[in-house]
mmCIF file of C-alpha atoms in Angstrom:
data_model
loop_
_atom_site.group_PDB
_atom_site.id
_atom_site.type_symbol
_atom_site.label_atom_id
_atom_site.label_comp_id
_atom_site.label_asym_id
_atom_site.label_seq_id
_atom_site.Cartn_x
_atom_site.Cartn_y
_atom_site.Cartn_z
ATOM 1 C CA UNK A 109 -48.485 -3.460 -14.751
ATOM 2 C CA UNK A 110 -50.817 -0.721 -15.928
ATOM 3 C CA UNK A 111 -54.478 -2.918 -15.932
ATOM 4 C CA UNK A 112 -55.012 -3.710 -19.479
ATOM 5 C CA UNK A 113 -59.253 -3.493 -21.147
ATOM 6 C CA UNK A 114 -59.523 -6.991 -22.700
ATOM 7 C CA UNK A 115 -61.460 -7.694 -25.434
ATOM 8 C CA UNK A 116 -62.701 -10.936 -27.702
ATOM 9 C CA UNK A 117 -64.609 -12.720 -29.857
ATOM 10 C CA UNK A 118 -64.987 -16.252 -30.340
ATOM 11 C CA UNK A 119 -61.627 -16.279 -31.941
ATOM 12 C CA UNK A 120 -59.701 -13.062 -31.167
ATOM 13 C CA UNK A 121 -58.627 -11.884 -28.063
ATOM 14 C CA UNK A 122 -57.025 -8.150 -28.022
ATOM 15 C CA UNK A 123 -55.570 -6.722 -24.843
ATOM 16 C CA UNK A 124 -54.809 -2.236 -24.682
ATOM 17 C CA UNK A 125 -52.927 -0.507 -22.207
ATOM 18 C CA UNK A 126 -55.060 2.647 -22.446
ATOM 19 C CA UNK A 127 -51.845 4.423 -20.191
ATOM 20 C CA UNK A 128 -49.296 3.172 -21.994
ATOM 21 C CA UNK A 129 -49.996 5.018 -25.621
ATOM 22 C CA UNK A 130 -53.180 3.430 -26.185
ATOM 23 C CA UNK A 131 -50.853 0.329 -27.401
ATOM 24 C CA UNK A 132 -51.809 -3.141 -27.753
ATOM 25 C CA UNK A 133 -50.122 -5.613 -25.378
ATOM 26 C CA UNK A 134 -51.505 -8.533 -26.593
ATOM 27 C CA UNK A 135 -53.201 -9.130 -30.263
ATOM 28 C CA UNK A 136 -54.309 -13.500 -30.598
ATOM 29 C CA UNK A 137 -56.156 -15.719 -32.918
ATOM 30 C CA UNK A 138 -57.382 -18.815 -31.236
ATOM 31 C CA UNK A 139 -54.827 -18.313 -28.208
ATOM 32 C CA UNK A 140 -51.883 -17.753 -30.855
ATOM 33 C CA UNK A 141 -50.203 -14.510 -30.559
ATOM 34 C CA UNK A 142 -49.659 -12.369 -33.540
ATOM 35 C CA UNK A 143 -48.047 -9.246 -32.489
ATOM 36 C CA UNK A 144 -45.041 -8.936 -30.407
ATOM 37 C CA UNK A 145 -46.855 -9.330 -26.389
ATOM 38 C CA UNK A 146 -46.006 -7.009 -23.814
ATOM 39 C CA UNK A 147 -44.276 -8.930 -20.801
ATOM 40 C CA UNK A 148 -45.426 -7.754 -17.261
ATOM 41 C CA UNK A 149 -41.926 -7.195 -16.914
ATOM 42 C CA UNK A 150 -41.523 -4.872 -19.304
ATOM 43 C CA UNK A 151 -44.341 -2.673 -18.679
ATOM 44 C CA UNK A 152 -43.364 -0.792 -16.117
ATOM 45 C CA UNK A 153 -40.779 0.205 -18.159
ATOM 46 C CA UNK A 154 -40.643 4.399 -19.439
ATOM 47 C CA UNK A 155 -40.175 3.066 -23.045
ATOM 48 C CA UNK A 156 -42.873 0.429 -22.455
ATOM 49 C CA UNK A 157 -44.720 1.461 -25.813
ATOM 50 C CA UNK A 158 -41.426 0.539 -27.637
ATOM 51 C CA UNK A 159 -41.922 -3.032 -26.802
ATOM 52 C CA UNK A 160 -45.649 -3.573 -27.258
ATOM 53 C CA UNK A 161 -47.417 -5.151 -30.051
ATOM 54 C CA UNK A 162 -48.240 -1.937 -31.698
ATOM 55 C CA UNK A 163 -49.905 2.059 -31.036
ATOM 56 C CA UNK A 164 -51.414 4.460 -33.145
ATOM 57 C CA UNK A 165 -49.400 6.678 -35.413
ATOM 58 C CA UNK A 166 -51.044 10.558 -35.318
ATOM 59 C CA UNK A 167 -50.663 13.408 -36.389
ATOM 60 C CA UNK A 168 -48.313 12.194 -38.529
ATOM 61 C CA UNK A 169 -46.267 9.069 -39.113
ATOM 62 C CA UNK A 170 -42.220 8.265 -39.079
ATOM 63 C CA UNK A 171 -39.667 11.021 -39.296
ATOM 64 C CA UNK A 172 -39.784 14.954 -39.540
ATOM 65 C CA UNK A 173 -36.734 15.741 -40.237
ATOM 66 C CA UNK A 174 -34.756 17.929 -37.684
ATOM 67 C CA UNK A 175 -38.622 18.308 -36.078
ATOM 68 C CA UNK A 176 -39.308 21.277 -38.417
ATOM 69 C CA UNK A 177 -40.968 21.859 -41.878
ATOM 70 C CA UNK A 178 -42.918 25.178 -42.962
ATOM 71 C CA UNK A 179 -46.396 25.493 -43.004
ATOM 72 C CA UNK A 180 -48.719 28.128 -44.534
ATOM 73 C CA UNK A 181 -45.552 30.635 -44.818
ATOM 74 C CA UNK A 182 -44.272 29.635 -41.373
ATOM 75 C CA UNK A 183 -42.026 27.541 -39.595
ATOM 76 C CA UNK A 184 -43.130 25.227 -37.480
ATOM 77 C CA UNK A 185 -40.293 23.773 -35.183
ATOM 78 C CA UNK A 186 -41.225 20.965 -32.807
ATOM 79 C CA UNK A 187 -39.703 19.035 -29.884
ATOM 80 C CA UNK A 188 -37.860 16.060 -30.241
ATOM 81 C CA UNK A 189 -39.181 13.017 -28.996
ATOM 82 C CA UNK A 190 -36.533 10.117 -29.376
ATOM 83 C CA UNK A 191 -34.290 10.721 -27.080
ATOM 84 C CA UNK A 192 -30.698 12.008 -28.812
ATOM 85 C CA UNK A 193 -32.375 11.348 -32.133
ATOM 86 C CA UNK A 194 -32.208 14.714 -34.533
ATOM 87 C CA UNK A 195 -35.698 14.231 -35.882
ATOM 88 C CA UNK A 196 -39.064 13.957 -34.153
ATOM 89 C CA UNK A 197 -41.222 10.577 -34.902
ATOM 90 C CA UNK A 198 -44.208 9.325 -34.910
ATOM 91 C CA UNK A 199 -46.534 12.158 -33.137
ATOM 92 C CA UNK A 200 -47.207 12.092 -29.936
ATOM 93 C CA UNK A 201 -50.112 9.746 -29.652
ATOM 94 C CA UNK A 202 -47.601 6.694 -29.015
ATOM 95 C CA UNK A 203 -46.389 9.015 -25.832
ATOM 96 C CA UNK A 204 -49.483 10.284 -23.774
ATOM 97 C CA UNK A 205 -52.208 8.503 -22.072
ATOM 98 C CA UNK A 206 -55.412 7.951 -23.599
ATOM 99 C CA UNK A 207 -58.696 7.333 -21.790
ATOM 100 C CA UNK A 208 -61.542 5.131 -22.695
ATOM 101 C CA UNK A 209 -64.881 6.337 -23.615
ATOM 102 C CA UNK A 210 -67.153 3.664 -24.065
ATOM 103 C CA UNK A 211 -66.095 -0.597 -24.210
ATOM 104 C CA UNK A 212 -67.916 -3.682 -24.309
ATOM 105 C CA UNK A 213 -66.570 -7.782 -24.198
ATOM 106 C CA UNK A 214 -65.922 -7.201 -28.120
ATOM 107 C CA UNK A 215 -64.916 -3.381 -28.735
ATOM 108 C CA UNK A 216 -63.605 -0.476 -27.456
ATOM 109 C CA UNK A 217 -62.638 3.542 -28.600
ATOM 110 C CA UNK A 218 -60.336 5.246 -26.760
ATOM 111 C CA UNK A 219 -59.792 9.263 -27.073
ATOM 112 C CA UNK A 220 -56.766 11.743 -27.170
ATOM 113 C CA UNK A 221 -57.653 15.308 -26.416
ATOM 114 C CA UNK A 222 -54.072 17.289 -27.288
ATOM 115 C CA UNK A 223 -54.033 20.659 -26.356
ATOM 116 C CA UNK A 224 -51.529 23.019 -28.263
ATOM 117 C CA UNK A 225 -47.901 22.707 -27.649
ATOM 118 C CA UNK A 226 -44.411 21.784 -28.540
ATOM 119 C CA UNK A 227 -45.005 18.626 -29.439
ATOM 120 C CA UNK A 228 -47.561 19.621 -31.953
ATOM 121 C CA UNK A 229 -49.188 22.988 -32.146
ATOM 122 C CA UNK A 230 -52.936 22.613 -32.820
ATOM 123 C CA UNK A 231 -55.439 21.834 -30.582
ATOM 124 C CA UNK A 232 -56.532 17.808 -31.955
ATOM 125 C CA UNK A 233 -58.376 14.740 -30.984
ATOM 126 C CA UNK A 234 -57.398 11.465 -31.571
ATOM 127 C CA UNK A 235 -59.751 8.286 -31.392
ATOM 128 C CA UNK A 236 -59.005 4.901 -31.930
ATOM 129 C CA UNK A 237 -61.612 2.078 -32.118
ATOM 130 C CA UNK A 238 -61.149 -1.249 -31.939
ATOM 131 C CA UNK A 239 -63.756 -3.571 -33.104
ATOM 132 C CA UNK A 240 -63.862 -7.907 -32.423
ATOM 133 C CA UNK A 241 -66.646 -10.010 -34.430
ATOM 134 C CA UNK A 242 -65.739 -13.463 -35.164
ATOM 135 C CA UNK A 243 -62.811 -13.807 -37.216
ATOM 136 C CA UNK A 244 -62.705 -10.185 -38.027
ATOM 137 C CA UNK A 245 -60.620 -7.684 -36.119
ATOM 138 C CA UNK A 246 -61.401 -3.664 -37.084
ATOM 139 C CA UNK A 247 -59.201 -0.686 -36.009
ATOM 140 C CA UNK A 248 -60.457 2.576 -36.717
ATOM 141 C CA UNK A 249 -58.212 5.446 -36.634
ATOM 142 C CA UNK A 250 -59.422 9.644 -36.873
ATOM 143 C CA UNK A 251 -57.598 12.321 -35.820
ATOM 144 C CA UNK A 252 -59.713 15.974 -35.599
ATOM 145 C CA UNK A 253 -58.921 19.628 -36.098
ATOM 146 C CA UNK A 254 -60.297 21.496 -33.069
ATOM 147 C CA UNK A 255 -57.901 24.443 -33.780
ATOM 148 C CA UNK A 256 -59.280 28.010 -35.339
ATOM 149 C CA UNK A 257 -56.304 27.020 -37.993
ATOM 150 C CA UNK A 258 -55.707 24.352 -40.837
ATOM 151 C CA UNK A 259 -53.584 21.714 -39.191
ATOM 152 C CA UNK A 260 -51.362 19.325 -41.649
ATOM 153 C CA UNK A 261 -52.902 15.655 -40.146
ATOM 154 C CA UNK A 262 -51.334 12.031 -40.700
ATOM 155 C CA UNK A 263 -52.486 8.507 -39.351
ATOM 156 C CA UNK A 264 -51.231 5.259 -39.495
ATOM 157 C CA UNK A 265 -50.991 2.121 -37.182
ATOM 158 C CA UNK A 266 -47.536 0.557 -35.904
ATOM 159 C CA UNK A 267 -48.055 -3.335 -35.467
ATOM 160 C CA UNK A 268 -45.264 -5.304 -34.596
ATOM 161 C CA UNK A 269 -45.979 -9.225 -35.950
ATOM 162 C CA UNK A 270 -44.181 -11.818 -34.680
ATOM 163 C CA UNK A 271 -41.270 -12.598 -37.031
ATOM 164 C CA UNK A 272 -40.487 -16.353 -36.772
ATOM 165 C CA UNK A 273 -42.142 -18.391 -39.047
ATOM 166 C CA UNK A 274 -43.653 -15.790 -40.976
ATOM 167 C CA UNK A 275 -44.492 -15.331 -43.941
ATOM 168 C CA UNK A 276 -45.633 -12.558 -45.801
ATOM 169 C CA UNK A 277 -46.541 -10.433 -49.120
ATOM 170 C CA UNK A 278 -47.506 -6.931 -50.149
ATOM 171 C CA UNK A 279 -48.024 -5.424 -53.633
ATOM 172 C CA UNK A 280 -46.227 -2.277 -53.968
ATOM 173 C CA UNK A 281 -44.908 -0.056 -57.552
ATOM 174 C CA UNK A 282 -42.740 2.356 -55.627
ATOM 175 C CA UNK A 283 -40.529 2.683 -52.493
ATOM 176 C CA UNK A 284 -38.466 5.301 -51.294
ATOM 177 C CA UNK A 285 -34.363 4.833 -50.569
ATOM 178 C CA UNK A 286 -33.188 6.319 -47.357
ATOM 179 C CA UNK A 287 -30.202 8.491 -47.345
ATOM 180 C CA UNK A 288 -27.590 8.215 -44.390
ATOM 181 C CA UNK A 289 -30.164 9.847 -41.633
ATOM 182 C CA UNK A 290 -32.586 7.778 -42.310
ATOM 183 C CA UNK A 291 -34.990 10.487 -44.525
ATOM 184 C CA UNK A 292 -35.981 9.778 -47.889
ATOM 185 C CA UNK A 293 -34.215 10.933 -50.629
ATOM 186 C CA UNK A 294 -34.750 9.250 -54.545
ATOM 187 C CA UNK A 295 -38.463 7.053 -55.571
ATOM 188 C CA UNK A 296 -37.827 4.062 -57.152
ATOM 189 C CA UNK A 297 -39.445 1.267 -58.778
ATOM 190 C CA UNK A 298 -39.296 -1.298 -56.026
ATOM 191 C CA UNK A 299 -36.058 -3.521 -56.643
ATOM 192 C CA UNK A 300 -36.306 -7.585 -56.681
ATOM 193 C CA UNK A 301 -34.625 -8.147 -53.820
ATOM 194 C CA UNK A 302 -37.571 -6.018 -51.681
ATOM 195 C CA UNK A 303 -40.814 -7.581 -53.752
ATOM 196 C CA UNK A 304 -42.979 -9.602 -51.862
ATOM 197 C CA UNK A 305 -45.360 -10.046 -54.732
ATOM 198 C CA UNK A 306 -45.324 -13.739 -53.465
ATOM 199 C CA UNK A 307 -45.858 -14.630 -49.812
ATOM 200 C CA UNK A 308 -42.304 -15.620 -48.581
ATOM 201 C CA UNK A 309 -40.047 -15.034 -45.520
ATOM 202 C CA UNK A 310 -39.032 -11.252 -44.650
ATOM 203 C CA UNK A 311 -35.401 -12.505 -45.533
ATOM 204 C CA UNK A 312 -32.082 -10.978 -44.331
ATOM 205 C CA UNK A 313 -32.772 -7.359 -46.030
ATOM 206 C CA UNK A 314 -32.785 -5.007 -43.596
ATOM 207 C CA UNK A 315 -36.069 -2.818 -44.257
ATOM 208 C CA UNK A 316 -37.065 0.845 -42.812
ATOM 209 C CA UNK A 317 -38.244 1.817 -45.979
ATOM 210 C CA UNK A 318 -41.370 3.883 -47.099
ATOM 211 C CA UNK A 319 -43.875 1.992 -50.443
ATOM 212 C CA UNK A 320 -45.913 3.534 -52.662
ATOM 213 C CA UNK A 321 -48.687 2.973 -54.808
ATOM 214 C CA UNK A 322 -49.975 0.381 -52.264
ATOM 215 C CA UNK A 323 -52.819 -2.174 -53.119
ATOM 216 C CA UNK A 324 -54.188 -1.490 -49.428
ATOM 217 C CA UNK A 325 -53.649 -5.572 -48.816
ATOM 218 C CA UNK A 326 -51.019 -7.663 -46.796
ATOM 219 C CA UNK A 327 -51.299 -11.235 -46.637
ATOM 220 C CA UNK A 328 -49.480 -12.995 -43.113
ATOM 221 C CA UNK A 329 -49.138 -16.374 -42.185
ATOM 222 C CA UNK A 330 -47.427 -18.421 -39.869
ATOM 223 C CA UNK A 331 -47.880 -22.079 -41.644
ATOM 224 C CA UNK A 332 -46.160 -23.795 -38.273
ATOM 225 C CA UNK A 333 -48.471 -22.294 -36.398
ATOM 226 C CA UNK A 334 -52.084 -22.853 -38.276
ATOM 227 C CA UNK A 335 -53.094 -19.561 -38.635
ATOM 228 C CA UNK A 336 -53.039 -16.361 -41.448
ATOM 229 C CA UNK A 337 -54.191 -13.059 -41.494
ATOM 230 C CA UNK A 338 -55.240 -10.627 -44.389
ATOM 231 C CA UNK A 339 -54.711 -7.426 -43.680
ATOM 232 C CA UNK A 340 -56.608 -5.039 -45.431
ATOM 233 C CA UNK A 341 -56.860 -0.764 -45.329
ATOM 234 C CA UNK A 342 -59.200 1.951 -46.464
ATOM 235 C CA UNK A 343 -57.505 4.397 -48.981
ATOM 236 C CA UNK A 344 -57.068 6.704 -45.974
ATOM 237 C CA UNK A 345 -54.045 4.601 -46.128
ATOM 238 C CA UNK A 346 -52.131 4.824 -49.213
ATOM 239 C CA UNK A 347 -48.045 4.445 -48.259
ATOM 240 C CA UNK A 348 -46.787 1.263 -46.462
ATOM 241 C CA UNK A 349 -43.983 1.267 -43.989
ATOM 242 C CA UNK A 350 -41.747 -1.650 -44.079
ATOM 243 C CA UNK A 351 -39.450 -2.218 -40.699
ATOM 244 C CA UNK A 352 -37.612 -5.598 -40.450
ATOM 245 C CA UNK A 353 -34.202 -4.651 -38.254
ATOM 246 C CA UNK A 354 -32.010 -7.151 -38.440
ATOM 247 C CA UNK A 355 -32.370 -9.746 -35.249
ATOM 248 C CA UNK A 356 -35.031 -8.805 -33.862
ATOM 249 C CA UNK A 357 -38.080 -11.112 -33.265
ATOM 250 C CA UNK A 358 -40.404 -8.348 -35.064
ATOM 251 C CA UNK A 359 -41.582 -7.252 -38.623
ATOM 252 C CA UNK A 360 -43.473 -3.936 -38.879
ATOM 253 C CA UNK A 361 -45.375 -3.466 -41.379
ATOM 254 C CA UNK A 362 -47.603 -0.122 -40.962
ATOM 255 C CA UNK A 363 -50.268 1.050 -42.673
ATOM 256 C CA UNK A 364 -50.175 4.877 -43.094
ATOM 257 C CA UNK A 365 -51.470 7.833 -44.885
ATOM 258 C CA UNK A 366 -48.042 9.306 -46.147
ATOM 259 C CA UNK A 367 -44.674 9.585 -47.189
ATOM 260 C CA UNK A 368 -41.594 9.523 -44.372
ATOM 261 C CA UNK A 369 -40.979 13.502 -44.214
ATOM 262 C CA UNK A 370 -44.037 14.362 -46.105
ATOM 263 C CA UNK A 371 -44.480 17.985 -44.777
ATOM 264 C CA UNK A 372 -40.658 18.704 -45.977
ATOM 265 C CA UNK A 373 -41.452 17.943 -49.403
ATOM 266 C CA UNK A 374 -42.229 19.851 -52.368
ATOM 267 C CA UNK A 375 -45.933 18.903 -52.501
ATOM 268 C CA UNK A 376 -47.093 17.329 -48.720
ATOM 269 C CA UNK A 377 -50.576 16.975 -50.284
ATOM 270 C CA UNK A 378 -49.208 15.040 -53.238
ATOM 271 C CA UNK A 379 -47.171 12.682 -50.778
ATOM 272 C CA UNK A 380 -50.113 11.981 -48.780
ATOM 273 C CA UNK A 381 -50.700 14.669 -46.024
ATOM 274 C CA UNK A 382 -54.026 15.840 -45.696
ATOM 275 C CA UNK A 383 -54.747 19.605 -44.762
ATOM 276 C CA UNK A 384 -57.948 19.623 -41.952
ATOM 277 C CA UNK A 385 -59.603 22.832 -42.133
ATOM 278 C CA UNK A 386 -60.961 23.409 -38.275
ATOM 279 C CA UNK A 387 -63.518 20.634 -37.413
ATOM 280 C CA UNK A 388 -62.507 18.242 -39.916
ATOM 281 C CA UNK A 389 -61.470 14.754 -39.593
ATOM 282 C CA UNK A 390 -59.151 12.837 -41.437
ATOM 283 C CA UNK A 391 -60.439 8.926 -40.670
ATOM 284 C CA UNK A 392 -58.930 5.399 -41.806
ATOM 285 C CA UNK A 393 -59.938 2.052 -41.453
ATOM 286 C CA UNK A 394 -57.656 -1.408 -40.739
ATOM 287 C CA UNK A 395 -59.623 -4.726 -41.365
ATOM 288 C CA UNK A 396 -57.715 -8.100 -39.883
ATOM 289 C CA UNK A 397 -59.238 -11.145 -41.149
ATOM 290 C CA UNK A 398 -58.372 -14.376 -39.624
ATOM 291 C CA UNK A 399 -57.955 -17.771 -40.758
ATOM 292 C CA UNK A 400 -57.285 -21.128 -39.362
ATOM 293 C CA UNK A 401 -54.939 -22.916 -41.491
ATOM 294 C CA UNK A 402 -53.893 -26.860 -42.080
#
């Protein structure tokens, strides 16, 4: 197994694979895991990153569909990166090797440099930081423009929590219905059966669904198990991807800047994609805050 950087504080303990996307292998609170943990077994696995507990989403998040979508009066075609699947997903950063540029026992930022090519064609920089301090876990996520061109620019964060015994809630208005590949199609106000107003269990709906007006919180907790987590983003963040596959021991719930598809939509701007002139950054926070319940 790649050697992962460990990292605590006096009640978190966060292991990275730096080689393996950056992702997190191991994510606890007080020696009980919350995210899905990557088995030695598994990680010398090609699709390793698909069964950590969660990797950086950048430059953009979910599907593009058929990897294309115009962009300043051209179109911009890109490789696809899943395999047989007709779309490309997630960016790249869940697929290349990152290298660390400074860590300490309690935090760490790893860097991305991405030179111009199929996969995406600006020249970027990616950075995550991750940040321990008592009960609080930080993840800061930037991605940079060091192109001569505007670049279109997404971020999010993929967690996968452990699903048994959770429960969990999230304030949303809107969500976005999925036609038959997967893409989103018609915004609706969110139905009953998908509100999680209340804490409760993610049920037998089958989620891969894009929400909208967002209050930026999601409340977790394992009652079993003694612990919860509030999880809490800056309004970098203002869509929320909802992933609960049917029997699987995971729930993703991810934290990102736009729509599914954005940048083939009428208005990517208005559905969350930012346009970095060269030398900007586009930068969004992720607080975790801990507790130790009864």
């Amino acid at each position: 197994m790649a050697e992962p950087l460990t990292l605590s504080s006096s009640f978190w303990e966060l292991a990275l694979v730096p080689s393996i996307g950056g992702a997190v292998s191991r994510l606890s609170l007080v020696g009980r895991d919350v995210l899905r943990p990557l088995g030695a077994e598994l990680s010398e696995d090609a699709e390793a990153v698909r069964h950590s507990g969660g990797y950086m989403l950048a430059p953009y998040s979910n599907r593009i569909a058929d990897a294309r979508f115009p962009w300043d009066g051209s179109p911009i075609r890109l490789a696809r990166n899943f395999g047989d699947h007709p779309h490309s997903l997630h960016g790249f950063a869940w697929q290349r090797g990152w290298t660390v540029q400074a860590s300490d026992p309690g935090s760490a930022s790893l860097v991305l440099d991405h030179p111009a090519d199929t996969d995406w064609p600006w020249r970027c920089r990616l950075r995550q930081i991750w940040r321990l301090n008592g009960l609080d876990a930080t993840l800061t996520l930037e991605v940079e423009n060091l192109d001569e061109r505007d670049m279109p620019a997404g971020i999010g964060w993929h967690p996968y929590f452990l699903r048994e015994g959770l429960d969990m809630a999230f304030r949303c208005k809107g969500v976005w219905l999925n036609d038959d590949r997967q893409l989103p199609r018609t915004h609706v106000d969110v139905p009953a059966e998908w509100d999680f107003d209340k804490r409760r269990p993610p049920g037998p709906a089958t989620l891969d669904h894009c929400f909208t007006t967002w209050d930026s919180r999601v409340d977790l907790a394992w009652p079993s198990r003694g612990i919860a987590i509030s999880m809490t983003a800056s309004e970098a963040f203002s869509h929320l991807v909802v992933f609960t596959p049917a029997g699987r021991d995971f729930v993703g719930i991810e934290p990102v800047s736009h729509a599914n598809d954005a940048l083939n939509m009428a208005d990517p701007v208005a559905a969350g994609m930012r346009r970095l002139p060269p030398g900007e950054r586009l930068t969004g926070h992720i607080h975790l805050t801990g507790e130790i319940t009864p």
